[in-house]
């Protein structure tokens, strides 16, 4: 058992179970990158941010995305190449329904377009979970 408010790094192969300290605790977990390292960290909301891991969770700064409105976010990521495949999955907002309508990798970044496909505006932030795969 490990309790910490900071970063925890595991090397090698481990089973990891995470539980938030409280129901409102914001947590992000990245899967192993090409070095086999896990990084556990807390994100803050940002319109554009850097997450230099193969996997991560990005939190929007938008807490009121309108009904049927779209926005494109850019995540700087040194693991992304123009030929990468980036798999993205939304974690919705309150009252809305976030869907991903486009993912465009570039060298060092990825742009992800989301849309609130609901007839109601979002009343909270949303998250995008992603994983970067190298093209073969």
GROMACS .gro file of N, CA and C in nm:
model
  408
    1UNK      N    1   0.085  -0.118   0.000
    1UNK     CA    2   0.000   0.000   0.000
    1UNK      C    3   0.089   0.123   0.000
    2UNK      N    4   0.059   0.219  -0.088
    2UNK     CA    5   0.134   0.344  -0.098
    2UNK      C    6   0.035   0.459  -0.091
    3UNK      N    7   0.061   0.556  -0.006
    3UNK     CA    8  -0.022   0.675   0.002
    3UNK      C    9   0.066   0.794  -0.027
    4UNK      N   10   0.027   0.875  -0.125
    4UNK     CA   11   0.106   0.992  -0.160
    4UNK      C   12   0.018   1.098  -0.222
    5UNK      N   13   0.059   1.222  -0.211
    5UNK     CA   14  -0.009   1.331  -0.279
    5UNK      C   15   0.071   1.373  -0.402
    6UNK      N   16   0.184   1.307  -0.426
    6UNK     CA   17   0.270   1.343  -0.539
    6UNK      C   18   0.271   1.236  -0.646
    7UNK      N   19   0.379   1.231  -0.722
    7UNK     CA   20   0.392   1.134  -0.830
    7UNK      C   21   0.441   1.000  -0.778
    8UNK      N   22   0.396   0.894  -0.844
    8UNK     CA   23   0.443   0.759  -0.814
    8UNK      C   24   0.488   0.700  -0.946
    9UNK      N   25   0.609   0.646  -0.952
    9UNK     CA   26   0.661   0.588  -1.075
    9UNK      C   27   0.691   0.440  -1.048
   10UNK      N   28   0.636   0.352  -1.133
   10UNK     CA   29   0.660   0.209  -1.125
   10UNK      C   30   0.742   0.169  -1.246
   11UNK      N   31   0.845   0.090  -1.226
   11UNK     CA   32   0.922   0.037  -1.338
   11UNK      C   33   0.901  -0.113  -1.342
   12UNK      N   34   0.896  -0.169  -1.461
   12UNK     CA   35   0.872  -0.312  -1.474
   12UNK      C   36   0.724  -0.341  -1.485
   13UNK      N   37   0.685  -0.464  -1.456
   13UNK     CA   38   0.546  -0.506  -1.468
   13UNK      C   39   0.484  -0.513  -1.329
   14UNK      N   40   0.373  -0.441  -1.311
   14UNK     CA   41   0.305  -0.437  -1.182
   14UNK      C   42   0.155  -0.434  -1.203
   15UNK      N   43   0.080  -0.489  -1.107
   15UNK     CA   44  -0.064  -0.468  -1.102
   15UNK      C   45  -0.085  -0.344  -1.018
   16UNK      N   46  -0.165  -0.251  -1.069
   16UNK     CA   47  -0.186  -0.125  -0.999
   16UNK      C   48  -0.336  -0.101  -0.984
   17UNK      N   49  -0.380  -0.073  -0.862
   17UNK     CA   50  -0.518  -0.036  -0.836
   17UNK      C   51  -0.517   0.103  -0.775
   18UNK      N   52  -0.596   0.192  -0.831
   18UNK     CA   53  -0.600   0.329  -0.781
   18UNK      C   54  -0.738   0.360  -0.726
   19UNK      N   55  -0.741   0.430  -0.616
   19UNK     CA   56  -0.867   0.475  -0.559
   19UNK      C   57  -0.848   0.621  -0.517
   20UNK      N   58  -0.940   0.709  -0.556
   20UNK     CA   59  -0.926   0.849  -0.518
   20UNK      C   60  -0.940   0.866  -0.367
   21UNK      N   61  -0.873   0.968  -0.317
   21UNK     CA   62  -0.883   0.998  -0.174
   21UNK      C   63  -1.019   1.050  -0.136
   22UNK      N   64  -1.089   1.109  -0.232
   22UNK     CA   65  -1.225   1.156  -0.208
   22UNK      C   66  -1.300   1.148  -0.340
   23UNK      N   67  -1.430   1.157  -0.333
   23UNK     CA   68  -1.512   1.143  -0.454
   23UNK      C   69  -1.483   1.253  -0.555
   24UNK      N   70  -1.430   1.366  -0.509
   24UNK     CA   71  -1.405   1.476  -0.601
   24UNK      C   72  -1.259   1.486  -0.645
   25UNK      N   73  -1.176   1.390  -0.605
   25UNK     CA   74  -1.033   1.396  -0.640
   25UNK      C   75  -1.014   1.377  -0.790
   26UNK      N   76  -0.942   1.469  -0.853
   26UNK     CA   77  -0.912   1.458  -0.996
   26UNK      C   78  -0.786   1.375  -1.012
   27UNK      N   79  -0.791   1.272  -1.095
   27UNK     CA   80  -0.675   1.187  -1.114
   27UNK      C   81  -0.660   1.152  -1.260
   28UNK      N   82  -0.538   1.137  -1.304
   28UNK     CA   83  -0.509   1.092  -1.438
   28UNK      C   84  -0.406   0.981  -1.428
   29UNK      N   85  -0.424   0.878  -1.508
   29UNK     CA   86  -0.330   0.767  -1.509
   29UNK      C   87  -0.286   0.746  -1.652
   30UNK      N   88  -0.156   0.739  -1.675
   30UNK     CA   89  -0.109   0.706  -1.808
   30UNK      C   90  -0.063   0.562  -1.809
   31UNK      N   91  -0.088   0.494  -1.919
   31UNK     CA   92  -0.041   0.358  -1.938
   31UNK      C   93   0.108   0.362  -1.968
   32UNK      N   94   0.175   0.249  -1.970
   32UNK     CA   95   0.319   0.251  -1.992
   32UNK      C   96   0.356   0.314  -2.127
   33UNK      N   97   0.456   0.398  -2.125
   33UNK     CA   98   0.506   0.450  -2.252
   33UNK      C   99   0.613   0.355  -2.303
   34UNK      N  100   0.688   0.396  -2.402
   34UNK     CA  101   0.785   0.304  -2.462
   34UNK      C  102   0.900   0.267  -2.368
   35UNK      N  103   0.911   0.333  -2.253
   35UNK     CA  104   1.012   0.294  -2.157
   35UNK      C  105   0.956   0.198  -2.053
   36UNK      N  106   0.824   0.170  -2.059
   36UNK     CA  107   0.761   0.082  -1.963
   36UNK      C  108   0.731   0.149  -1.831
   37UNK      N  109   0.732   0.281  -1.828
   37UNK     CA  110   0.711   0.357  -1.705
   37UNK      C  111   0.566   0.400  -1.692
   38UNK      N  112   0.509   0.384  -1.573
   38UNK     CA  113   0.377   0.437  -1.542
   38UNK      C  114   0.396   0.573  -1.477
   39UNK      N  115   0.313   0.668  -1.510
   39UNK     CA  116   0.315   0.796  -1.439
   39UNK      C  117   0.175   0.823  -1.391
   40UNK      N  118   0.160   0.857  -1.266
   40UNK     CA  119   0.031   0.890  -1.208
   40UNK      C  120   0.037   1.036  -1.168
   41UNK      N  121  -0.055   1.117  -1.217
   41UNK     CA  122  -0.049   1.259  -1.189
   41UNK      C  123  -0.188   1.319  -1.197
   42UNK      N  124  -0.201   1.436  -1.142
   42UNK     CA  125  -0.328   1.508  -1.144
   42UNK      C  126  -0.321   1.616  -1.250
   43UNK      N  127  -0.427   1.628  -1.329
   43UNK     CA  128  -0.430   1.731  -1.432
   43UNK      C  129  -0.510   1.850  -1.384
   44UNK      N  130  -0.482   1.962  -1.444
   44UNK     CA  131  -0.564   2.080  -1.425
   44UNK      C  132  -0.632   2.109  -1.557
   45UNK      N  133  -0.736   2.185  -1.554
   45UNK     CA  134  -0.806   2.220  -1.678
   45UNK      C  135  -0.719   2.314  -1.759
   46UNK      N  136  -0.717   2.294  -1.889
   46UNK     CA  137  -0.639   2.380  -1.978
   46UNK      C  138  -0.695   2.367  -2.119
   47UNK      N  139  -0.697   2.476  -2.192
   47UNK     CA  140  -0.745   2.470  -2.329
   47UNK      C  141  -0.647   2.392  -2.414
   48UNK      N  142  -0.520   2.419  -2.398
   48UNK     CA  143  -0.415   2.345  -2.466
   48UNK      C  144  -0.312   2.306  -2.362
   49UNK      N  145  -0.260   2.186  -2.372
   49UNK     CA  146  -0.164   2.142  -2.273
   49UNK      C  147  -0.068   2.041  -2.330
   50UNK      N  148   0.034   2.006  -2.254
   50UNK     CA  149   0.133   1.907  -2.297
   50UNK      C  150   0.118   1.784  -2.209
   51UNK      N  151   0.103   1.670  -2.272
   51UNK     CA  152   0.102   1.541  -2.203
   51UNK      C  153   0.195   1.452  -2.284
   52UNK      N  154   0.318   1.437  -2.241
   52UNK     CA  155   0.419   1.364  -2.317
   52UNK      C  156   0.427   1.218  -2.276
   53UNK      N  157   0.316   1.149  -2.288
   53UNK     CA  158   0.307   1.006  -2.260
   53UNK      C  159   0.225   0.941  -2.372
   54UNK      N  160   0.239   0.812  -2.388
   54UNK     CA  161   0.161   0.740  -2.489
   54UNK      C  162   0.013   0.744  -2.457
   55UNK      N  163  -0.022   0.751  -2.330
   55UNK     CA  164  -0.162   0.753  -2.289
   55UNK      C  165  -0.182   0.862  -2.186
   56UNK      N  166  -0.300   0.918  -2.185
   56UNK     CA  167  -0.327   1.021  -2.086
   56UNK      C  168  -0.472   1.063  -2.089
   57UNK      N  169  -0.503   1.156  -2.001
   57UNK     CA  170  -0.637   1.212  -1.994
   57UNK      C  171  -0.622   1.363  -1.991
   58UNK      N  172  -0.691   1.428  -2.082
   58UNK     CA  173  -0.690   1.574  -2.093
   58UNK      C  174  -0.822   1.626  -2.040
   59UNK      N  175  -0.819   1.731  -1.958
   59UNK     CA  176  -0.940   1.791  -1.901
   59UNK      C  177  -0.965   1.926  -1.968
   60UNK      N  178  -1.088   1.947  -2.013
   60UNK     CA  179  -1.122   2.073  -2.081
   60UNK      C  180  -1.126   2.190  -1.984
   61UNK      N  181  -1.110   2.308  -2.038
   61UNK     CA  182  -1.134   2.428  -1.959
   61UNK      C  183  -1.277   2.477  -1.984
   62UNK      N  184  -1.342   2.420  -2.085
   62UNK     CA  185  -1.478   2.458  -2.120
   62UNK      C  186  -1.575   2.386  -2.027
   63UNK      N  187  -1.657   2.463  -1.956
   63UNK     CA  188  -1.757   2.402  -1.870
   63UNK      C  189  -1.898   2.436  -1.915
   64UNK      N  190  -1.909   2.495  -2.033
   64UNK     CA  191  -2.041   2.533  -2.082
   64UNK      C  192  -2.048   2.518  -2.234
   65UNK      N  193  -1.996   2.405  -2.287
   65UNK     CA  194  -2.002   2.383  -2.431
   65UNK      C  195  -2.149   2.376  -2.472
   66UNK      N  196  -2.187   2.462  -2.564
   66UNK     CA  197  -2.327   2.478  -2.601
   66UNK      C  198  -2.387   2.357  -2.671
   67UNK      N  199  -2.517   2.357  -2.678
   67UNK     CA  200  -2.591   2.253  -2.746
   67UNK      C  201  -2.546   2.246  -2.892
   68UNK      N  202  -2.507   2.129  -2.938
   68UNK     CA  203  -2.460   2.102  -3.075
   68UNK      C  204  -2.335   2.182  -3.114
   69UNK      N  205  -2.265   2.239  -3.017
   69UNK     CA  206  -2.143   2.317  -3.045
   69UNK      C  207  -2.023   2.224  -3.053
   70UNK      N  208  -1.922   2.267  -3.129
   70UNK     CA  209  -1.797   2.191  -3.144
   70UNK      C  210  -1.680   2.278  -3.101
   71UNK      N  211  -1.570   2.213  -3.065
   71UNK     CA  212  -1.445   2.283  -3.042
   71UNK      C  213  -1.330   2.187  -3.070
   72UNK      N  214  -1.218   2.243  -3.110
   72UNK     CA  215  -1.098   2.164  -3.138
   72UNK      C  216  -0.992   2.199  -3.036
   73UNK      N  217  -0.936   2.097  -2.974
   73UNK     CA  218  -0.830   2.118  -2.876
   73UNK      C  219  -0.700   2.062  -2.933
   74UNK      N  220  -0.590   2.115  -2.885
   74UNK     CA  221  -0.460   2.068  -2.929
   74UNK      C  222  -0.382   2.024  -2.806
   75UNK      N  223  -0.327   1.904  -2.813
   75UNK     CA  224  -0.245   1.852  -2.704
   75UNK      C  225  -0.103   1.835  -2.757
   76UNK      N  226  -0.008   1.908  -2.699
   76UNK     CA  227   0.132   1.888  -2.734
   76UNK      C  228   0.177   1.756  -2.674
   77UNK      N  229   0.243   1.672  -2.756
   77UNK     CA  230   0.284   1.541  -2.708
   77UNK      C  231   0.401   1.493  -2.792
   78UNK      N  232   0.516   1.480  -2.729
   78UNK     CA  233   0.638   1.440  -2.800
   78UNK      C  234   0.630   1.297  -2.852
   79UNK      N  235   0.535   1.218  -2.805
   79UNK     CA  236   0.520   1.079  -2.851
   79UNK      C  237   0.442   1.068  -2.982
   80UNK      N  238   0.378   1.177  -3.025
   80UNK     CA  239   0.294   1.174  -3.145
   80UNK      C  240   0.376   1.212  -3.268
   81UNK      N  241   0.361   1.131  -3.372
   81UNK     CA  242   0.420   1.161  -3.504
   81UNK      C  243   0.305   1.181  -3.602
   82UNK      N  244   0.334   1.238  -3.715
   82UNK     CA  245   0.231   1.260  -3.816
   82UNK      C  246   0.170   1.128  -3.863
   83UNK      N  247   0.245   1.019  -3.851
   83UNK     CA  248   0.197   0.887  -3.894
   83UNK      C  249   0.136   0.806  -3.780
   84UNK      N  250   0.128   0.862  -3.660
   84UNK     CA  251   0.072   0.791  -3.545
   84UNK      C  252  -0.079   0.770  -3.561
   85UNK      N  253  -0.128   0.669  -3.494
   85UNK     CA  254  -0.272   0.649  -3.479
   85UNK      C  255  -0.304   0.687  -3.335
   86UNK      N  256  -0.393   0.783  -3.316
   86UNK     CA  257  -0.431   0.826  -3.182
   86UNK      C  258  -0.576   0.784  -3.159
   87UNK      N  259  -0.595   0.699  -3.060
   87UNK     CA  260  -0.729   0.654  -3.023
   87UNK      C  261  -0.777   0.744  -2.910
   88UNK      N  262  -0.894   0.804  -2.927
   88UNK     CA  263  -0.946   0.897  -2.827
   88UNK      C  264  -1.088   0.859  -2.788
   89UNK      N  265  -1.118   0.877  -2.661
   89UNK     CA  266  -1.251   0.844  -2.609
   89UNK      C  267  -1.294   0.954  -2.514
   90UNK      N  268  -1.416   1.006  -2.529
   90UNK     CA  269  -1.461   1.114  -2.442
   90UNK      C  270  -1.518   1.064  -2.310
   91UNK      N  271  -1.500   1.143  -2.207
   91UNK     CA  272  -1.571   1.125  -2.081
   91UNK      C  273  -1.658   1.248  -2.068
   92UNK      N  274  -1.787   1.230  -2.077
   92UNK     CA  275  -1.883   1.339  -2.097
   92UNK      C  276  -1.891   1.442  -1.988
   93UNK      N  277  -1.966   1.545  -2.021
   93UNK     CA  278  -1.994   1.654  -1.929
   93UNK      C  279  -2.134   1.633  -1.870
   94UNK      N  280  -2.166   1.710  -1.769
   94UNK     CA  281  -2.300   1.706  -1.712
   94UNK      C  282  -2.398   1.771  -1.808
   95UNK      N  283  -2.511   1.708  -1.828
   95UNK     CA  284  -2.623   1.755  -1.913
   95UNK      C  285  -2.598   1.745  -2.062
   96UNK      N  286  -2.475   1.731  -2.107
   96UNK     CA  287  -2.445   1.722  -2.249
   96UNK      C  288  -2.406   1.581  -2.289
   97UNK      N  289  -2.366   1.567  -2.415
   97UNK     CA  290  -2.323   1.437  -2.466
   97UNK      C  291  -2.204   1.461  -2.559
   98UNK      N  292  -2.083   1.445  -2.507
   98UNK     CA  293  -1.961   1.473  -2.583
   98UNK      C  294  -1.929   1.356  -2.675
   99UNK      N  295  -1.905   1.387  -2.803
   99UNK     CA  296  -1.858   1.287  -2.899
   99UNK      C  297  -1.734   1.344  -2.968
  100UNK      N  298  -1.646   1.255  -3.011
  100UNK     CA  299  -1.527   1.296  -3.084
  100UNK      C  300  -1.558   1.286  -3.232
  101UNK      N  301  -1.536   1.396  -3.303
  101UNK     CA  302  -1.567   1.399  -3.447
  101UNK      C  303  -1.443   1.399  -3.534
  102UNK      N  304  -1.325   1.415  -3.475
  102UNK     CA  305  -1.203   1.413  -3.554
  102UNK      C  306  -1.079   1.407  -3.468
  103UNK      N  307  -0.978   1.335  -3.518
  103UNK     CA  308  -0.848   1.324  -3.451
  103UNK      C  309  -0.742   1.339  -3.559
  104UNK      N  310  -0.654   1.440  -3.544
  104UNK     CA  311  -0.551   1.466  -3.644
  104UNK      C  312  -0.414   1.472  -3.578
  105UNK      N  313  -0.334   1.365  -3.596
  105UNK     CA  314  -0.199   1.368  -3.541
  105UNK      C  315  -0.105   1.450  -3.629
  106UNK      N  316  -0.007   1.512  -3.566
  106UNK     CA  317   0.099   1.585  -3.635
  106UNK      C  318   0.227   1.559  -3.557
  107UNK      N  319   0.338   1.600  -3.608
  107UNK     CA  320   0.464   1.580  -3.538
  107UNK      C  321   0.465   1.661  -3.408
  108UNK      N  322   0.459   1.593  -3.294
  108UNK     CA  323   0.465   1.660  -3.164
  108UNK      C  324   0.334   1.707  -3.108
  109UNK      N  325   0.222   1.675  -3.174
  109UNK     CA  326   0.092   1.718  -3.120
  109UNK      C  327  -0.021   1.639  -3.184
  110UNK      N  328  -0.138   1.652  -3.125
  110UNK     CA  329  -0.259   1.594  -3.183
  110UNK      C  330  -0.373   1.694  -3.162
  111UNK      N  331  -0.454   1.713  -3.266
  111UNK     CA  332  -0.574   1.796  -3.256
  111UNK      C  333  -0.694   1.703  -3.249
  112UNK      N  334  -0.783   1.730  -3.155
  112UNK     CA  335  -0.902   1.648  -3.137
  112UNK      C  336  -1.023   1.741  -3.138
  113UNK      N  337  -1.118   1.711  -3.227
  113UNK     CA  338  -1.239   1.790  -3.236
  113UNK      C  339  -1.351   1.715  -3.165
  114UNK      N  340  -1.421   1.786  -3.078
  114UNK     CA  341  -1.533   1.729  -3.004
  114UNK      C  342  -1.659   1.807  -3.033
  115UNK      N  343  -1.772   1.742  -3.011
  115UNK     CA  344  -1.902   1.807  -3.030
  115UNK      C  345  -1.993   1.765  -2.917
  116UNK      N  346  -2.071   1.861  -2.870
  116UNK     CA  347  -2.178   1.829  -2.776
  116UNK      C  348  -2.300   1.794  -2.860
  117UNK      N  349  -2.330   1.666  -2.869
  117UNK     CA  350  -2.440   1.621  -2.956
  117UNK      C  351  -2.575   1.624  -2.887
  118UNK      N  352  -2.582   1.688  -2.773
  118UNK     CA  353  -2.705   1.697  -2.696
  118UNK      C  354  -2.780   1.827  -2.726
  119UNK      N  355  -2.908   1.826  -2.701
  119UNK     CA  356  -2.991   1.946  -2.713
  119UNK      C  357  -2.974   2.038  -2.593
  120UNK      N  358  -2.890   1.997  -2.496
  120UNK     CA  359  -2.865   2.078  -2.377
  120UNK      C  360  -2.717   2.113  -2.369
  121UNK      N  361  -2.688   2.232  -2.320
  121UNK     CA  362  -2.548   2.274  -2.302
  121UNK      C  363  -2.485   2.197  -2.186
  122UNK      N  364  -2.354   2.175  -2.196
  122UNK     CA  365  -2.279   2.114  -2.086
  122UNK      C  366  -2.279   2.209  -1.967
  123UNK      N  367  -2.281   2.152  -1.848
  123UNK     CA  368  -2.271   2.235  -1.727
  123UNK      C  369  -2.149   2.196  -1.644
  124UNK      N  370  -2.055   2.125  -1.706
  124UNK     CA  371  -1.930   2.088  -1.640
  124UNK      C  372  -1.824   2.067  -1.747
  125UNK      N  373  -1.701   2.049  -1.703
  125UNK     CA  374  -1.593   2.017  -1.797
  125UNK      C  375  -1.611   1.874  -1.847
  126UNK      N  376  -1.534   1.837  -1.947
  126UNK     CA  377  -1.531   1.700  -1.997
  126UNK      C  378  -1.386   1.657  -2.007
  127UNK      N  379  -1.364   1.528  -2.030
  127UNK     CA  380  -1.228   1.476  -2.043
  127UNK      C  381  -1.215   1.397  -2.172
  128UNK      N  382  -1.093   1.392  -2.223
  128UNK     CA  383  -1.062   1.308  -2.338
  128UNK      C  384  -0.950   1.213  -2.296
  129UNK      N  385  -0.979   1.085  -2.304
  129UNK     CA  386  -0.880   0.981  -2.277
  129UNK      C  387  -0.818   0.945  -2.413
  130UNK      N  388  -0.686   0.931  -2.417
  130UNK     CA  389  -0.623   0.899  -2.546
  130UNK      C  390  -0.508   0.802  -2.530
  131UNK      N  391  -0.477   0.734  -2.641
  131UNK     CA  392  -0.362   0.644  -2.648
  131UNK      C  393  -0.296   0.661  -2.784
  132UNK      N  394  -0.165   0.675  -2.786
  132UNK     CA  395  -0.088   0.698  -2.908
  132UNK      C  396  -0.025   0.566  -2.953
  133UNK      N  397  -0.053   0.525  -3.075
  133UNK     CA  398   0.005   0.406  -3.134
  133UNK      C  399   0.094   0.447  -3.251
  134UNK      N  400   0.205   0.381  -3.267
  134UNK     CA  401   0.292   0.409  -3.382
  134UNK      C  402   0.239   0.334  -3.503
  135UNK      N  403   0.237   0.401  -3.617
  135UNK     CA  404   0.198   0.335  -3.743
  135UNK      C  405   0.306   0.235  -3.781
  136UNK      N  406   0.265   0.125  -3.840
  136UNK     CA  407   0.362   0.022  -3.880
  136UNK      C  408   0.390   0.028  -4.027
   0.00000   0.00000   0.00000
